[in-house]
Coordinates of C-alpha atoms in Angstrom, one line a residue:
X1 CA -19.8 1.4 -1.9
X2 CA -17.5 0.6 -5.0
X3 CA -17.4 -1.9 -7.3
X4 CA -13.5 -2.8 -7.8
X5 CA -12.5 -6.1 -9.8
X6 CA -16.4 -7.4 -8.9
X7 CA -15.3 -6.4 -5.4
X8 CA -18.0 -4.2 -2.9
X9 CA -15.4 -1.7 -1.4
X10 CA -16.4 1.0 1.0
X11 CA -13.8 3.3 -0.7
X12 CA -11.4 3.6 -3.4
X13 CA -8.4 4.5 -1.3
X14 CA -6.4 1.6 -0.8
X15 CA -3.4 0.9 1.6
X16 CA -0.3 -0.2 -0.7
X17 CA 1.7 -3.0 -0.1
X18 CA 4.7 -1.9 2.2
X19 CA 7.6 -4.0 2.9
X20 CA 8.3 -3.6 6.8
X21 CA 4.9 -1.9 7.7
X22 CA 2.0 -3.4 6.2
X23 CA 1.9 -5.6 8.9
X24 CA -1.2 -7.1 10.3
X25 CA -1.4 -4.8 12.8
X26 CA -1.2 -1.8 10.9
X27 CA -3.4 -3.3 7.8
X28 CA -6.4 -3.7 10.6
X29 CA -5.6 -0.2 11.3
X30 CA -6.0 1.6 7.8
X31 CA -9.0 -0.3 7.5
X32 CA -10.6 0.8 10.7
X33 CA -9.8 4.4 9.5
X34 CA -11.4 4.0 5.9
X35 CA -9.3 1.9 3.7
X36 CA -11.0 0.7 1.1
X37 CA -8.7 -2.5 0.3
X38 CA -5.3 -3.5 2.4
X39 CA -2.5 -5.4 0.6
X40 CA 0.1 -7.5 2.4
X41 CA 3.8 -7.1 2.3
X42 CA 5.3 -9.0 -0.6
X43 CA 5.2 -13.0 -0.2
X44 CA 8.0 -14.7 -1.9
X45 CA 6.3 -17.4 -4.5
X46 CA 8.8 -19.6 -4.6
X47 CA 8.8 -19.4 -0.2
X48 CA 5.1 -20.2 -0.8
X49 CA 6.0 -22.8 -2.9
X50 CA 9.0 -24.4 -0.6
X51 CA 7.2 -23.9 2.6
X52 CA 10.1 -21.0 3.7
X53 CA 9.4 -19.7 7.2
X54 CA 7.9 -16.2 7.8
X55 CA 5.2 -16.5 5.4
X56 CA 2.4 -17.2 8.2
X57 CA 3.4 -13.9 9.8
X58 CA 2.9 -11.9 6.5
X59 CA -0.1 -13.8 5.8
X60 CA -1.9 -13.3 9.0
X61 CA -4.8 -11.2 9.1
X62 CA -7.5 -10.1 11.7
X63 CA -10.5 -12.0 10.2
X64 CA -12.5 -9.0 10.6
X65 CA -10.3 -7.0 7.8
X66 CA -11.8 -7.6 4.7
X67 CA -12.3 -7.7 1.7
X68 CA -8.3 -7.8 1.4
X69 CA -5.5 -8.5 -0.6
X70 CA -2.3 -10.3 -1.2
X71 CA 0.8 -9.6 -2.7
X72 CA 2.7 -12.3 -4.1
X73 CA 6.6 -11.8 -6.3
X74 CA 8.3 -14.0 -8.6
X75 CA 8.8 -14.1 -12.1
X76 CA 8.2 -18.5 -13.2
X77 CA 4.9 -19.3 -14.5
X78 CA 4.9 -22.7 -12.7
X79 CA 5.6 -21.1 -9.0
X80 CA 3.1 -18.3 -9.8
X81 CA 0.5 -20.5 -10.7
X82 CA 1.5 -23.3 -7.4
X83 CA 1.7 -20.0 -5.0
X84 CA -1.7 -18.5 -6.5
X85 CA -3.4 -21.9 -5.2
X86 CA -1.9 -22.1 -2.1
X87 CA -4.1 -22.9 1.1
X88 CA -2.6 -20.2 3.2
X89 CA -4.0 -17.7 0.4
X90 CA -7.3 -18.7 0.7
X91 CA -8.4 -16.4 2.6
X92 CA -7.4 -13.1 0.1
X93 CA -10.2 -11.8 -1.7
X94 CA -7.4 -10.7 -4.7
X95 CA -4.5 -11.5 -5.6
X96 CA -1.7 -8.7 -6.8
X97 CA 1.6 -9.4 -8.3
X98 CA 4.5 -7.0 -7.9
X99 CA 6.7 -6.0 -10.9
X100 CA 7.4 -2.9 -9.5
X101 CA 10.1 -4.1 -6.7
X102 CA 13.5 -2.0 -7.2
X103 CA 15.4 -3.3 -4.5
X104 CA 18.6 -4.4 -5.8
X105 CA 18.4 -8.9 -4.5
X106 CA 15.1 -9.0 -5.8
X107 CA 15.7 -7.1 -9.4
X108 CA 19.1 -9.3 -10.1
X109 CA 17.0 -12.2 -9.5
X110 CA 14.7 -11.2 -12.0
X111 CA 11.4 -10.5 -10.1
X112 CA 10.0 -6.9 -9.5
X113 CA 10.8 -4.3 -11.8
X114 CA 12.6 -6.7 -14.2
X115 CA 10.2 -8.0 -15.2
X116 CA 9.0 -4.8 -17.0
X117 CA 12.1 -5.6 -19.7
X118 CA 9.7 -8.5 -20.7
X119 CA 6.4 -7.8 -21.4
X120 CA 6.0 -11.3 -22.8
X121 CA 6.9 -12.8 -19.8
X122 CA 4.7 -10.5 -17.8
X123 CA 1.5 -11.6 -19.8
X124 CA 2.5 -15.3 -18.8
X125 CA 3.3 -15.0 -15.4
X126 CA -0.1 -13.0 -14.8
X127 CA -1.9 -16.0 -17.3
X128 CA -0.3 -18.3 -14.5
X129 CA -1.4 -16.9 -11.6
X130 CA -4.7 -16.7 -13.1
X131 CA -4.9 -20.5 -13.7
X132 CA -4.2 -20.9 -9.8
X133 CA -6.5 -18.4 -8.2
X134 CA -9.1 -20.3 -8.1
X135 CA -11.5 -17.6 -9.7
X136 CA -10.0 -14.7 -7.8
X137 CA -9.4 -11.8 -9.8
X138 CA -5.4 -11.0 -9.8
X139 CA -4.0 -7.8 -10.6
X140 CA -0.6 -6.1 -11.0
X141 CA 1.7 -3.1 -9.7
X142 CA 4.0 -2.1 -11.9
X143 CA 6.2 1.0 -11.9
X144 CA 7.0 3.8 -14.9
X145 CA 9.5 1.8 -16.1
X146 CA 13.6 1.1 -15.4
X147 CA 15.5 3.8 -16.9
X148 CA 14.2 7.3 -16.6
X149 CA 12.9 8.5 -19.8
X150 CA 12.6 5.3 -21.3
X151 CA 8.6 4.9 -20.4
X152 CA 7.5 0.6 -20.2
X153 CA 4.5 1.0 -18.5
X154 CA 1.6 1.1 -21.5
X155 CA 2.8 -1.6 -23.1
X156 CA 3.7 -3.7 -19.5
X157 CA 0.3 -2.9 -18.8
X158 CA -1.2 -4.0 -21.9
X159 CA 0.5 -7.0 -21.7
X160 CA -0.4 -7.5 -17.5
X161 CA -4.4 -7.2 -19.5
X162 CA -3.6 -9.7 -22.1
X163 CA -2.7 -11.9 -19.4
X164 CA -6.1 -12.0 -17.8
X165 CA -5.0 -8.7 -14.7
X166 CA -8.1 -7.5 -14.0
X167 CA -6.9 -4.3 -12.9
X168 CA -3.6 -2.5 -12.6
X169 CA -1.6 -0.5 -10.3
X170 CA 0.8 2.5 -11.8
X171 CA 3.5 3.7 -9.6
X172 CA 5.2 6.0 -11.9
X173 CA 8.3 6.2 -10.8
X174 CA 11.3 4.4 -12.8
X175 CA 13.0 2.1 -11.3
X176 CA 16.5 3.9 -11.1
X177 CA 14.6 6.4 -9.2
X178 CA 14.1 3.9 -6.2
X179 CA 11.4 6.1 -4.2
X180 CA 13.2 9.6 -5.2
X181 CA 11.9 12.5 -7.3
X182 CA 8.4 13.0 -8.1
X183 CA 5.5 10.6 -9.4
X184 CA 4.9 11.2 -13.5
X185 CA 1.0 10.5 -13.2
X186 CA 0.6 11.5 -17.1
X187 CA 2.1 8.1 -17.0
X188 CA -0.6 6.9 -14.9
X189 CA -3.4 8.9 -17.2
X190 CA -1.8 7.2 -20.0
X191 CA -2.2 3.8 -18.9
X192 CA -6.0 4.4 -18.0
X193 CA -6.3 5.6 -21.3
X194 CA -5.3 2.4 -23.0
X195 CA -6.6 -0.2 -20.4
X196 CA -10.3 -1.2 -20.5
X197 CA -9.4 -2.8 -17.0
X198 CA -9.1 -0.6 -14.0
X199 CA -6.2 1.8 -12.9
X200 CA -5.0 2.7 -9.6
X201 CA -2.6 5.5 -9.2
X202 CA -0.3 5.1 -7.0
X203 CA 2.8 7.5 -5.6
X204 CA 3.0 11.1 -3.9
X205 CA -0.1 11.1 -2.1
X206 CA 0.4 12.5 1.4
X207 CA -2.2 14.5 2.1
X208 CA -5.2 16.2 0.5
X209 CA -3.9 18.9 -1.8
X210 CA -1.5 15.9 -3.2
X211 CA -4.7 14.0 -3.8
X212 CA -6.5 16.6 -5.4
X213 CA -3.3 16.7 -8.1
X214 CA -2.9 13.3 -8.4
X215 CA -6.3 12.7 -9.2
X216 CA -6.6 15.5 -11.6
X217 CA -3.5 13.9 -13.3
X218 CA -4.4 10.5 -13.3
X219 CA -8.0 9.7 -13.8
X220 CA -8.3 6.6 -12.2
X221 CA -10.3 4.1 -10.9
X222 CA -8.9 4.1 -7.2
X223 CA -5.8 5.7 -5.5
X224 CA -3.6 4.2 -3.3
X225 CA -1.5 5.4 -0.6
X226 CA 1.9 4.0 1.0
X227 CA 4.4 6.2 3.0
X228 CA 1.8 9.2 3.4
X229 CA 0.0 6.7 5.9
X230 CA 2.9 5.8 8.0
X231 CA 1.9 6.8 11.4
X232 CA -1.0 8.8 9.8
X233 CA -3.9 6.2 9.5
X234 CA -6.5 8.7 10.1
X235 CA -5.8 9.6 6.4
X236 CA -7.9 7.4 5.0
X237 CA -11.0 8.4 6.2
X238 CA -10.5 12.3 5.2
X239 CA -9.4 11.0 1.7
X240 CA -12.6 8.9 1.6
X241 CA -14.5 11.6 2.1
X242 CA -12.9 14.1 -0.1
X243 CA -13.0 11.5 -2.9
X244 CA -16.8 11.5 -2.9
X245 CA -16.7 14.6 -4.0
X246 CA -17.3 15.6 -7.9
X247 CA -14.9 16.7 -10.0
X248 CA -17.2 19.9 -10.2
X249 CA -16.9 20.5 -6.3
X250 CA -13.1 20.0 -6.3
X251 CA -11.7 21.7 -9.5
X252 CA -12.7 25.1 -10.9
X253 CA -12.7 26.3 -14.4
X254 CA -8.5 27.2 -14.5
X255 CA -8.3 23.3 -13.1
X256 CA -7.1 24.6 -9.6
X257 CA -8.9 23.5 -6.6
X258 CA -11.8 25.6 -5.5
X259 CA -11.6 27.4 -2.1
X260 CA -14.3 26.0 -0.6
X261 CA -12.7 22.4 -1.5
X262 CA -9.7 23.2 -0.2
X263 CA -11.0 24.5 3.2
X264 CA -13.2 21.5 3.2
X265 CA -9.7 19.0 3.2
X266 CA -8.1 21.8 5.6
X267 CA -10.6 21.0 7.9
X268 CA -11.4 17.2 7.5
X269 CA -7.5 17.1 7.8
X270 CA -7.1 19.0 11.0
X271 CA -10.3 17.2 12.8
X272 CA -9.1 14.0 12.1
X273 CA -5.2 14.9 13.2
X274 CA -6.9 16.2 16.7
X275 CA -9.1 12.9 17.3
X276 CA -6.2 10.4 16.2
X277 CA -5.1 8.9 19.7
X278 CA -1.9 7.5 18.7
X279 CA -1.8 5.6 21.9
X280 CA -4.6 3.6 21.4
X281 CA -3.7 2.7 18.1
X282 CA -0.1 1.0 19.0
X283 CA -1.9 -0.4 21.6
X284 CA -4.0 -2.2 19.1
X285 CA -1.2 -2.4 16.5
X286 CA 0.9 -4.4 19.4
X287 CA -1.8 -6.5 20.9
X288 CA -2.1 -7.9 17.0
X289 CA 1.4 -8.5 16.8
X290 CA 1.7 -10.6 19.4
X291 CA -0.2 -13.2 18.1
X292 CA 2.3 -13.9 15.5
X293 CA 5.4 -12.7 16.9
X294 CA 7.8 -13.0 19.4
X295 CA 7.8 -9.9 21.6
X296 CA 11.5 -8.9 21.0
X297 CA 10.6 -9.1 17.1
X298 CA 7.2 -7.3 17.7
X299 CA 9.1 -4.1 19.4
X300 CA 11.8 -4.0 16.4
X301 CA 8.7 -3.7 14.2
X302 CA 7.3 -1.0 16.4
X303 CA 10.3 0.9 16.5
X304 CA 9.6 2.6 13.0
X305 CA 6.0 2.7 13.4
X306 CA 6.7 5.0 16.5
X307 CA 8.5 7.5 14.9
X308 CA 5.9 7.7 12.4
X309 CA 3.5 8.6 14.7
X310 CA 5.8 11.3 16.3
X311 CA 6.9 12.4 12.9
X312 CA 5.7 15.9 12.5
X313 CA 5.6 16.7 16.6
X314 CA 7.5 18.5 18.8
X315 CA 8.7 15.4 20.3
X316 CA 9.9 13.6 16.9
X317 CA 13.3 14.0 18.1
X318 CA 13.1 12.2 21.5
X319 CA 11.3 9.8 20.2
X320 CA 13.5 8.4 17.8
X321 CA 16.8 8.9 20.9
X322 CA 14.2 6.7 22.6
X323 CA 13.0 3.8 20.5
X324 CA 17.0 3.2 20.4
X325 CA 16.8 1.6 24.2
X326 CA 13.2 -0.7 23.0
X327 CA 13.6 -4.1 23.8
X328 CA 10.3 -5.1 25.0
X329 CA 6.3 -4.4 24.3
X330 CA 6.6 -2.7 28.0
X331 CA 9.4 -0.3 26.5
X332 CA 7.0 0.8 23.3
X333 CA 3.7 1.5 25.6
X334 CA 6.5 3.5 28.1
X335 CA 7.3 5.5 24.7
X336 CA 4.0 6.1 23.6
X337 CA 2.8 6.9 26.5
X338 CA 5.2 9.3 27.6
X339 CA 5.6 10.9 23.9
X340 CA 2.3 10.0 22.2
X341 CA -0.6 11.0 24.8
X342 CA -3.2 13.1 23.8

């Protein structure tokens, strides 16, 4: 177990927040296969605030999934602080705010990644949320900055720590780079340098070798992974297990990776690749789904999450001809079943 932000965690690999696939379904997922701490998809304050539909779906979880998280965006004190009390957050162990968002609506409104042009702002908005969490700690992802090589971070960070954050997540790509080009974790090593709060590194971590780097680059208190778990749950657990490992047993003198680390991942990888049944698991991801949504909406969701899963096979291509005719739940087990199979 791990102590993060006075929570008992059975890892420190974390499933990031995903807009369109951190789902319920998927969340209970990643957490069956090792995830130490799932975030939701980003929940508008101000929707929390006005009662805006589609905030029950995003907020649903299996009760079974925990601890867990939720994200919440906006960029007022008052709406932060009235969302962070919500009932319908109630049952979130942690709250995380997101000033890392680059889409375009939600940076002109001045949520996201804007708000890393105002570090003054940020320390209010997290002293807010604080005020209406009830106790809960809150944290806060941000990104490397806006422009490319004109680095916010530290001092967003610092400020997100003023604020009362109780730890912070570093995705350290700038904002102009959408999710482009490559990670800077000195940016991330930086920031955990500074902070007396915890650090999460966040960004480029796919598979074991890009763990292995990232944590050599970053140093931080937990890693978390986003697009390298699309249709690749299983991750979790190998990463779990490779992150027990010292620093001794991973790195050798040169900082490379030793051999015997490296065919360690090699192998955890490739056993847990060959016991993944992809079918069960969008049977379970659908049979969650459907408690919140209507079936036409649950097999446009699917729809991505299958070509995920046959991302990487010989049958990636048919798959995604295929998903194009889904209109039903019946349509995504005929997929999976006839693509997917062990």
């Amino acid at each position: 177990m791990t102590d993060f932000c006075g929570l008992n965690l059975k890892s420190r690999i974390f499933l990031a927040p995903l807009a369109g696939f951190s789902d319920a379904g998927f969340r209970a997922l990643c957490h069956d296969f090792g995830a130490g701490l799932t975030y939701t998809e980003m929940v508008s304050a101000k929707g929390l605030c006005y009662g805006g539909r589609g905030s029950e779906t995003l907020l649903y979880t299996e009760p079974y999934v925990t601890p867990r998280a939720v994200q919440i965006f906006g960029s007022e004190p008052e709406f932060m602080k009235r969302a962070a009390a919500d009932e319908r957050l109630s049952a979130f162990d942690l709250i995380d705010i997101n000033m890392g968002c680059p889409v375009k609506k939600v940076f002109a409104n001045g949520d996201g990644s804007a708000l890393m042009a105002h570090p003054d702002l940020i320390e209010s908005v997290v002293r807010a949320t604080r005020e209406g969490s009830g106790g809960r700690p809150v944290t806060v992802k941000l990104r490397a900055g806006i422009k490319p090589g004109e680095p916010l971070v530290k001092d967003c960070a610092l400020a997100a720590e003023a604020g009362g954050a109780a730890a912070v997540t570093v995705h350290p790509r700038y904002r102009e780079q959408m999710y482009g080009g490559a990670a800077d974790h000195s940016l991330t090593a930086e920031v955990k340098a500074a902070l007396s709060v915890s650090v999460v590194a966040n960004g480029d971590i796919t598979d074991a070798e890009s763990y292995f780097a990232v944590r050599r680059a970053a140093r931080a208190d937990a890693y978390m992974i986003g697009r390298g778990a699309l249709g690749r749950p299983w991750l979790f657990g190998v990463l779990g297990r490779l992150d027990a490992l010292s620093d001794d047993e991973i790195y050798s003198g040169d900082g490379g990776v030793r051999p015997d680390a490296a065919a360690y991942a090699e192998e955890l990888e490739l056993a847990a690749r060959n016991a993944f049944d992809a079918c069960a698991a969008v049977e379970k991801h659908v049979g969650i789904l459907m408690k919140i949504m209507p079936e036409r909406t649950v097999a446009n969701v699917m729809k991505l999450h299958l070509c995920h899963y046959a991302k990487n096979t010989p049958h990636a291509k048919a798959v995604r001809l295929a998903v194009a005719a889904i209109k039903s739940v019946d349509d995504i087990f005929a997929v999976s079943h006839e693509y997917l199979r062990r």
